[in-house]
mmCIF file of C-alpha atoms in Angstrom:
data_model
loop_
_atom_site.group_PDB
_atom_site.id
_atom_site.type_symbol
_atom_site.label_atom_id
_atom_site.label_comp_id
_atom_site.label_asym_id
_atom_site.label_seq_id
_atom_site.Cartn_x
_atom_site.Cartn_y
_atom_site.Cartn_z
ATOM 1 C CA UNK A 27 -39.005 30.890 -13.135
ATOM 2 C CA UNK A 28 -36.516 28.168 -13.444
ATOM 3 C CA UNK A 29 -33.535 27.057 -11.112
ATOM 4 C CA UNK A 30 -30.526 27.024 -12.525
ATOM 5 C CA UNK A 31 -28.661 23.491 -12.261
ATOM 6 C CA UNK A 32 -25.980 23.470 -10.117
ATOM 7 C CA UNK A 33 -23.147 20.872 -10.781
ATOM 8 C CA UNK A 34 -23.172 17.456 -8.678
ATOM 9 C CA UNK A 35 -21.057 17.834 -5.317
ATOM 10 C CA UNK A 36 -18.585 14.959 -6.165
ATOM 11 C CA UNK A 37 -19.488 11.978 -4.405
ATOM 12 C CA UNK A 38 -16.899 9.384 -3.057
ATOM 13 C CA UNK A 39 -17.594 5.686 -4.354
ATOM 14 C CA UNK A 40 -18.206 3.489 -2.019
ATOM 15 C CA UNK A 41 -18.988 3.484 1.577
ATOM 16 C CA UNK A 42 -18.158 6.590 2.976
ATOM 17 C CA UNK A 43 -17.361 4.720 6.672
ATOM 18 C CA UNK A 44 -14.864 2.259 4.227
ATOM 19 C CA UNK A 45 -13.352 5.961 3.625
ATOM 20 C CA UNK A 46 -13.446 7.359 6.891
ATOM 21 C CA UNK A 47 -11.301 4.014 8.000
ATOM 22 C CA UNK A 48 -8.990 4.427 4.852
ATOM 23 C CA UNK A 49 -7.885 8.193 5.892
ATOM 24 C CA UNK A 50 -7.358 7.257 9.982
ATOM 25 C CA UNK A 51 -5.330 4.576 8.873
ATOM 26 C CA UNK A 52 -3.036 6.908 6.358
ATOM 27 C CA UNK A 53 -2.481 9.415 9.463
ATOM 28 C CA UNK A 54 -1.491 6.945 11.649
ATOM 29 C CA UNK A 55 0.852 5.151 9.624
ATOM 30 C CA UNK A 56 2.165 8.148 7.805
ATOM 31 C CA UNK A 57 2.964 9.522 11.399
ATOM 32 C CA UNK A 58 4.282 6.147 12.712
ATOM 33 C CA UNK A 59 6.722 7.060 9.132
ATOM 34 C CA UNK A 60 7.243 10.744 9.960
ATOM 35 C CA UNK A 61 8.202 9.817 12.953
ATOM 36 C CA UNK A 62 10.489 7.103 11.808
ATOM 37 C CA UNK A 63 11.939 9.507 9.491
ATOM 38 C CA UNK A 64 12.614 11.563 12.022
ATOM 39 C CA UNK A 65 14.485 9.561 14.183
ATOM 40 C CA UNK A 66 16.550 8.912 11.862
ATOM 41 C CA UNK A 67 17.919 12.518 11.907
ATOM 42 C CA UNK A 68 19.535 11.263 15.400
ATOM 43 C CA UNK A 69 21.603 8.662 14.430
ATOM 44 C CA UNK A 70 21.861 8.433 10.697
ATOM 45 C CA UNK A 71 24.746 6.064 10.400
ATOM 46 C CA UNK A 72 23.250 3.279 13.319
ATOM 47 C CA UNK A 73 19.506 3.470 11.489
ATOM 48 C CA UNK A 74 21.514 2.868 7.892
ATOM 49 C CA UNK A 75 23.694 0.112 9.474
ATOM 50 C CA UNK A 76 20.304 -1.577 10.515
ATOM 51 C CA UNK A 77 18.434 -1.326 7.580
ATOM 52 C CA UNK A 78 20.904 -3.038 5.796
ATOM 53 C CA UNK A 79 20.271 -5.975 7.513
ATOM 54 C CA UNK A 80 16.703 -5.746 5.965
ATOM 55 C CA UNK A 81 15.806 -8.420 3.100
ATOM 56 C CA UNK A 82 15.082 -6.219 0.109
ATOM 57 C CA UNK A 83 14.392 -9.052 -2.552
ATOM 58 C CA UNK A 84 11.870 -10.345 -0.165
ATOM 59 C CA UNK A 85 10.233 -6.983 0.355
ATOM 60 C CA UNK A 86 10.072 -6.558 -3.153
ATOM 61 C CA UNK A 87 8.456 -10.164 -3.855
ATOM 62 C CA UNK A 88 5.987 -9.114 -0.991
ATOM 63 C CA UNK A 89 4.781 -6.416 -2.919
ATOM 64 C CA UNK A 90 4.022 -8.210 -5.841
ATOM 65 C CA UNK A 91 2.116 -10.212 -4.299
ATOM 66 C CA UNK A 92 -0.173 -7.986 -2.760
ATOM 67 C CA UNK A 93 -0.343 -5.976 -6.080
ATOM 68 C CA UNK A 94 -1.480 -9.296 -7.950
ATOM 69 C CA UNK A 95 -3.629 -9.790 -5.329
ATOM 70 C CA UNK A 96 -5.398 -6.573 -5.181
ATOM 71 C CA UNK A 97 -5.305 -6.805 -9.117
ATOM 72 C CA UNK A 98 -7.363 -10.583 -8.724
ATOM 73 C CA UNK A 99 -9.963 -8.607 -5.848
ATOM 74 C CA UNK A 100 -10.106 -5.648 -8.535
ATOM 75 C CA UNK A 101 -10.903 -8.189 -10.683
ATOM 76 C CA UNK A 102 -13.773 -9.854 -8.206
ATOM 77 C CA UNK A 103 -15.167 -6.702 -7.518
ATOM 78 C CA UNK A 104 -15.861 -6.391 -11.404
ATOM 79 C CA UNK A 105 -17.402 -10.557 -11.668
ATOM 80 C CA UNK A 106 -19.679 -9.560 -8.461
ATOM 81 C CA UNK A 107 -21.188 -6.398 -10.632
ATOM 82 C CA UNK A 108 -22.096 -8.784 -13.229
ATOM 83 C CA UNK A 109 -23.271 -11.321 -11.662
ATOM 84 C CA UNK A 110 -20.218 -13.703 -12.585
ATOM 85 C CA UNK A 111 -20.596 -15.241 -9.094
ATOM 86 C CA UNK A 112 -18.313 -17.694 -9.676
ATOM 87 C CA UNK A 113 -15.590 -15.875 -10.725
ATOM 88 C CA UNK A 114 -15.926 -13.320 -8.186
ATOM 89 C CA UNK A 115 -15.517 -16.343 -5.435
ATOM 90 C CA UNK A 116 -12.557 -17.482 -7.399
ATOM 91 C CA UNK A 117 -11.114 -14.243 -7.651
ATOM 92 C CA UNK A 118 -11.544 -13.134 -4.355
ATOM 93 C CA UNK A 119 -10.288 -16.494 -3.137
ATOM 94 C CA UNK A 120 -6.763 -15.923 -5.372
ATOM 95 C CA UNK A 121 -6.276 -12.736 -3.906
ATOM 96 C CA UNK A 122 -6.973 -14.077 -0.132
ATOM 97 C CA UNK A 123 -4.168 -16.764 -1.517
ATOM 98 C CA UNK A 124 -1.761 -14.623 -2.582
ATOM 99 C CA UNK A 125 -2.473 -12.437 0.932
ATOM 100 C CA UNK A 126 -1.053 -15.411 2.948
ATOM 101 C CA UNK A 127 1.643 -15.935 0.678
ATOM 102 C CA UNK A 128 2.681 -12.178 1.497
ATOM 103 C CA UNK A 129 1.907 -13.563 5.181
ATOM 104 C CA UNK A 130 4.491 -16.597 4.921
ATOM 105 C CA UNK A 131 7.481 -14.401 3.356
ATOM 106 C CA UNK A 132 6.706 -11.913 6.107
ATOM 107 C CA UNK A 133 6.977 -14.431 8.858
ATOM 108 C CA UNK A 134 10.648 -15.539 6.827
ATOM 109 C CA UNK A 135 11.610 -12.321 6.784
ATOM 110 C CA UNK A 136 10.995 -11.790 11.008
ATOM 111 C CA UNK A 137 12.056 -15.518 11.254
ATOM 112 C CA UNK A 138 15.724 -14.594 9.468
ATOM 113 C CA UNK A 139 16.102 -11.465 11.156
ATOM 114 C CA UNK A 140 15.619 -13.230 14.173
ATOM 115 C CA UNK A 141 18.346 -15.936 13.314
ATOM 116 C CA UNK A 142 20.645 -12.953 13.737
ATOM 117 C CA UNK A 143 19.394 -11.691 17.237
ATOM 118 C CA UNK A 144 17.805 -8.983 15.844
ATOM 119 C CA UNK A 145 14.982 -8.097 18.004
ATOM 120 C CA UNK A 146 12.604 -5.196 19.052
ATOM 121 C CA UNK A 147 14.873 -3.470 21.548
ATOM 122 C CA UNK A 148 18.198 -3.952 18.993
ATOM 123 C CA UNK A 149 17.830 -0.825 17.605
ATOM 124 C CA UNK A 150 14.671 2.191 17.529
ATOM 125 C CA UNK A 151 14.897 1.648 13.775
ATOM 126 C CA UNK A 152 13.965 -2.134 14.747
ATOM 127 C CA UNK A 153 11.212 -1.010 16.801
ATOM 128 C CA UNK A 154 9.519 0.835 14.315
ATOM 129 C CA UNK A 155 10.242 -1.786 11.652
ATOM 130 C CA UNK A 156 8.677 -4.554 13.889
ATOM 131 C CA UNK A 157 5.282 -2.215 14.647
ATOM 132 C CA UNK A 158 4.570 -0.677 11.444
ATOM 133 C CA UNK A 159 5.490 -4.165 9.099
ATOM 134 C CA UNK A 160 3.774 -5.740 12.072
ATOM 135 C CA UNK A 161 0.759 -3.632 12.162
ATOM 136 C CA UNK A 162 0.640 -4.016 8.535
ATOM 137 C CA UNK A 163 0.495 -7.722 8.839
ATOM 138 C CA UNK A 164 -2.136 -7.527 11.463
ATOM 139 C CA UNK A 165 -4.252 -5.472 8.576
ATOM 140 C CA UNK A 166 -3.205 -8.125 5.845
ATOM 141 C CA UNK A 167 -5.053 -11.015 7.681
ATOM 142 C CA UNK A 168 -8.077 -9.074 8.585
ATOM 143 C CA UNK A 169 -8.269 -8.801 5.096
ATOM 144 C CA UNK A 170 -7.920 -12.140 4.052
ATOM 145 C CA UNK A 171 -10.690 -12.874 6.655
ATOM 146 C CA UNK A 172 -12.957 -10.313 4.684
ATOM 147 C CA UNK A 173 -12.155 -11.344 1.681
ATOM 148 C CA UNK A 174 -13.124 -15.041 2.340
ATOM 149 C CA UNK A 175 -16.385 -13.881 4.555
ATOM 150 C CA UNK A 176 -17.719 -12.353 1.177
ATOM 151 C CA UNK A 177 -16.463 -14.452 -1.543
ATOM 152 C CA UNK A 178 -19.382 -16.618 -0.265
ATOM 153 C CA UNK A 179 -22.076 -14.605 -0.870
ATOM 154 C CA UNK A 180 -20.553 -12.597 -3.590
ATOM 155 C CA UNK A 181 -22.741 -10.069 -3.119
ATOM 156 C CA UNK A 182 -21.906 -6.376 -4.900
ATOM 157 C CA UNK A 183 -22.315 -4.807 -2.039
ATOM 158 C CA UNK A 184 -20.109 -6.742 0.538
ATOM 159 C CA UNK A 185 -17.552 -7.311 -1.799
ATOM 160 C CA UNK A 186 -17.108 -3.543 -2.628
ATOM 161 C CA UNK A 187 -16.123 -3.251 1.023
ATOM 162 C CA UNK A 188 -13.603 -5.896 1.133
ATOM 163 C CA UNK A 189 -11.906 -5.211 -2.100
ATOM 164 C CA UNK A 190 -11.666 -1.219 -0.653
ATOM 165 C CA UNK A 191 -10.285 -2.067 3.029
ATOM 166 C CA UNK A 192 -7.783 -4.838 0.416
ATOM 167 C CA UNK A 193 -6.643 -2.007 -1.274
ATOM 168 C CA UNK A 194 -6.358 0.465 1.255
ATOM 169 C CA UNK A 195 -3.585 -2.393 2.568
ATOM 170 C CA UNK A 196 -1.799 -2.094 -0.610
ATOM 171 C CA UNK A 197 -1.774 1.574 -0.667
ATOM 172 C CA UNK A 198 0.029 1.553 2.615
ATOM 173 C CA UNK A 199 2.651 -1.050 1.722
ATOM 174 C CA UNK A 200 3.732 1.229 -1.307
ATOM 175 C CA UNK A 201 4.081 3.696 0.770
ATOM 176 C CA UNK A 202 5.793 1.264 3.907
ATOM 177 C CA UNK A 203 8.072 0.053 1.266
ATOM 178 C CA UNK A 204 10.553 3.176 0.384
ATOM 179 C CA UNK A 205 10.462 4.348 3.798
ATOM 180 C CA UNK A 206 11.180 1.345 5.704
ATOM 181 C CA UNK A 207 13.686 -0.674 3.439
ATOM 182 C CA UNK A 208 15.154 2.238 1.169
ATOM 183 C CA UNK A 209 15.340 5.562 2.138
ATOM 184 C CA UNK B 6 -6.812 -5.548 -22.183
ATOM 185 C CA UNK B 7 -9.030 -4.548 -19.459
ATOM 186 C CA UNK B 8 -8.285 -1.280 -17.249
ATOM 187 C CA UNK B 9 -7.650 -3.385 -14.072
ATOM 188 C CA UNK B 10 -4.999 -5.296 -15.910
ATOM 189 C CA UNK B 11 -3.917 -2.294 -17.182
ATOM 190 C CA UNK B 12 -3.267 -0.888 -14.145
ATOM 191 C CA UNK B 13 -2.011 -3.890 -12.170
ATOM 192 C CA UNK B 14 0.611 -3.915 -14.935
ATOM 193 C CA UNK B 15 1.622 -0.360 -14.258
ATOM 194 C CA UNK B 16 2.267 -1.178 -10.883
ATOM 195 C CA UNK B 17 4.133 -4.040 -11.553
ATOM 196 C CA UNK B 18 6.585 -1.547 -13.522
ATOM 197 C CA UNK B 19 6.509 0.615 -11.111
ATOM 198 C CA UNK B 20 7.312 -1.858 -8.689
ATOM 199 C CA UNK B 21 10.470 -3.025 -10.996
ATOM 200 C CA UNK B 22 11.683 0.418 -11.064
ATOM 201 C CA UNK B 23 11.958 0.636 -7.715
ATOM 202 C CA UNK B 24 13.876 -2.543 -7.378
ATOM 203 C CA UNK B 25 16.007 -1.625 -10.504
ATOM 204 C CA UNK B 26 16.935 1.586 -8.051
ATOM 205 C CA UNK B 27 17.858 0.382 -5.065
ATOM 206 C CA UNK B 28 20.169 -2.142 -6.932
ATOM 207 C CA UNK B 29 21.536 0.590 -8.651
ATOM 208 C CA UNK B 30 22.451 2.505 -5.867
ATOM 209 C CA UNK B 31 22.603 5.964 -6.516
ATOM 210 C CA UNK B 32 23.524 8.761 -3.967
ATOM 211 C CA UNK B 33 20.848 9.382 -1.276
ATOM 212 C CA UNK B 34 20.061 12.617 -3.315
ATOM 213 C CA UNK B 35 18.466 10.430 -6.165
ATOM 214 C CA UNK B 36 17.548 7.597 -4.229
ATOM 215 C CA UNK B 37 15.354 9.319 -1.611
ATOM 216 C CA UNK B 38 13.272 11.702 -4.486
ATOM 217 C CA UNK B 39 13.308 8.554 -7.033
ATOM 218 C CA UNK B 40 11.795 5.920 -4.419
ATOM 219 C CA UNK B 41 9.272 8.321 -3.406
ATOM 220 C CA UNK B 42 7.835 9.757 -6.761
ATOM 221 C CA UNK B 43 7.773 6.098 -7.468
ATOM 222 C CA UNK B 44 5.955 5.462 -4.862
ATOM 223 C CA UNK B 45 3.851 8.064 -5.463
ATOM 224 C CA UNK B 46 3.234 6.874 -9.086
ATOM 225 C CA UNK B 47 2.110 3.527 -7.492
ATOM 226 C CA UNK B 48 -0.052 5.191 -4.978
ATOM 227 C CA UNK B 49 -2.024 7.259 -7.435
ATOM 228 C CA UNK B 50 -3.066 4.146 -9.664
ATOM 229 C CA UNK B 51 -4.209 2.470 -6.718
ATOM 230 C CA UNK B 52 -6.434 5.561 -5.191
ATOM 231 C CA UNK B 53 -7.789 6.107 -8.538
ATOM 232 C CA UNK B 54 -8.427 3.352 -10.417
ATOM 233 C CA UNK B 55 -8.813 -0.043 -7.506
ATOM 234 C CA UNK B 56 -10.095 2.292 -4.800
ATOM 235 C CA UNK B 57 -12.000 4.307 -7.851
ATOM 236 C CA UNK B 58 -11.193 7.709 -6.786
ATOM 237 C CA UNK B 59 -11.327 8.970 -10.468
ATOM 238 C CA UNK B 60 -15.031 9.063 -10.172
ATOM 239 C CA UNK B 61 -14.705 11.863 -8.342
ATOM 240 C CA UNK B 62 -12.158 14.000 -9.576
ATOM 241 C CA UNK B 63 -12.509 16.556 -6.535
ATOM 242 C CA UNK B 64 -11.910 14.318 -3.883
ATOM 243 C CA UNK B 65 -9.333 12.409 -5.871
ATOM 244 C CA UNK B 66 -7.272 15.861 -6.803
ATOM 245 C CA UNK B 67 -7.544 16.662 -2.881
ATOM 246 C CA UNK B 68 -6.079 12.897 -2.385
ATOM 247 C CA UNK B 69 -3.196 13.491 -5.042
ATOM 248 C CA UNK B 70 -2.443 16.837 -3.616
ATOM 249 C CA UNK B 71 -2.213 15.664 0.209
ATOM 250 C CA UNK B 72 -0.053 12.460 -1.034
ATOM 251 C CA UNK B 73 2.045 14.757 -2.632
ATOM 252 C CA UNK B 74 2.352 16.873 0.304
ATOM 253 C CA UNK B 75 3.370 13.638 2.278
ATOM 254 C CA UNK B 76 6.189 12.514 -0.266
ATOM 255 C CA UNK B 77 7.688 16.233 0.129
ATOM 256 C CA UNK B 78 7.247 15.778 4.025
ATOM 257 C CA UNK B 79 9.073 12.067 4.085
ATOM 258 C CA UNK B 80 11.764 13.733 1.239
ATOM 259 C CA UNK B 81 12.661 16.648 3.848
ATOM 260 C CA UNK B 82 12.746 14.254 6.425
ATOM 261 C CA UNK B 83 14.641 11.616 5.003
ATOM 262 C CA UNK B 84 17.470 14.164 3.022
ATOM 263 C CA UNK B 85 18.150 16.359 6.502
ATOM 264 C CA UNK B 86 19.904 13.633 7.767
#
């Protein structure tokens, strides 16, 4: 008698713990935007005369950067699978580059906002603009950190891990970015 | 022209769309549903090809479908007011 084959469960790629920390930190900042959103409905006309004070060319340059940069780790992540060690370190390295280059125009873009006595306590939109682009940041140098920690070794494994939590930063500023400076 | 390129490309587009419609301008009933499908399209390419989701097309429909049901969420949100 034989067994009949029964398809393959689908398996994530990667670690599953790299996913576990990828879908926590979706809920909270997707609520930290619901919310956002949300209070918004209170006061429609104060949260749009705030935003405008937002610098949406810089926003927009920010998120180039991190998309060339996660395009350069993409990149390392495919050098450390064949062996290219080299390349993976300079890859990796780029994208860590570009990361505190999105770090820099970040700190303009408090620094100018700031220049105009705009602080956490101006406005609730502020608030939430300061602690989800700050809590962002926050997650953009811990990656940075990773992403230098492995370049060393440039190990598949390690590297895999990095690249993810890298992306998983992207992902969130594409979704930070129409919420928090457009809509 | 490898996939990753490919991709990092799309986003780039993607990316200059978005810019292209806030500079337009357009009432809050295009702006809000345009930024976010955007958004969305940006997103997908990022949960499917850099994070590799497409290897497992269950998990990766389930991911599409919940983003989706995000976007609609922040769209509601963002067009009651």
């Amino acid at each position: 008698m034989t067994v009949a084959a029964r398809p393959q469960p689908d398996t994530l790629p990667g670690e599953l713990l790299m996913w576990v920390l990828i879908l926590s930190e979706l809920l909270v900042f997707g609520a930290g935007f619901a919310v956002l959103l949300g209070l918004r409905l209170t006061d429609p006309p104060g949260f749009a005369a705030a935003q405008v004070r937002l610098d949406q060319p810089v926003a927009a340059a920010n998120t180039a950067l991190l998309i060339t940069s996660g395009w350069l780790a993409a990149r390392g992540l495919a050098a450390a699978r064949s062996g290219a060690a080299a390349r993976c370190r300079i890859s990796l390295l780029a994208a860590a580059l570009l990361g505190c280059g999105f770090l820099i125009l970040k700190a303009h873009d408090y620094a100018a906002l700031a220049d105009q006595g705009i602080g956490m306590e101006s406005h609730p939109f502020f608030t939430f603009f300061f602690l989800l682009t700050g809590f962002h940041a926050a997650h953009v140098a811990a990656g940075i950190l990773l992403l230098i920690g492995v370049a060393w070794s440039a190990q598949p494994a390690g590297v895999e891990v990095a690249t993810a939590f890298w992306h998983m930063v992207d992902l969130i500023w594409v979704l930070l970015l129409p919420v928090v400076y457009l809509l | 022209m490898t996939r990753i390129t490919q991709v990092w490309i799309g986003l780039l587009l993607l990316t200059g769309a978005t810019v292209l419609l806030a500079e337009l301008a357009p009432p809050r009933a295009v702006l809000v549903p345009g930024a976010l499908i955007l958004a969305y399209g940006k997103a997908r390419l990022i949960l499917g090809e850099y994070l590799e989701l497409r290897q497992a097309p269950g998990w990766f429909l389930g991911a599409r479908r919940g983003l989706a049901g995000v976007m609609v969420l922040f769209a509601v949100l963002a067009l009651a007011g």
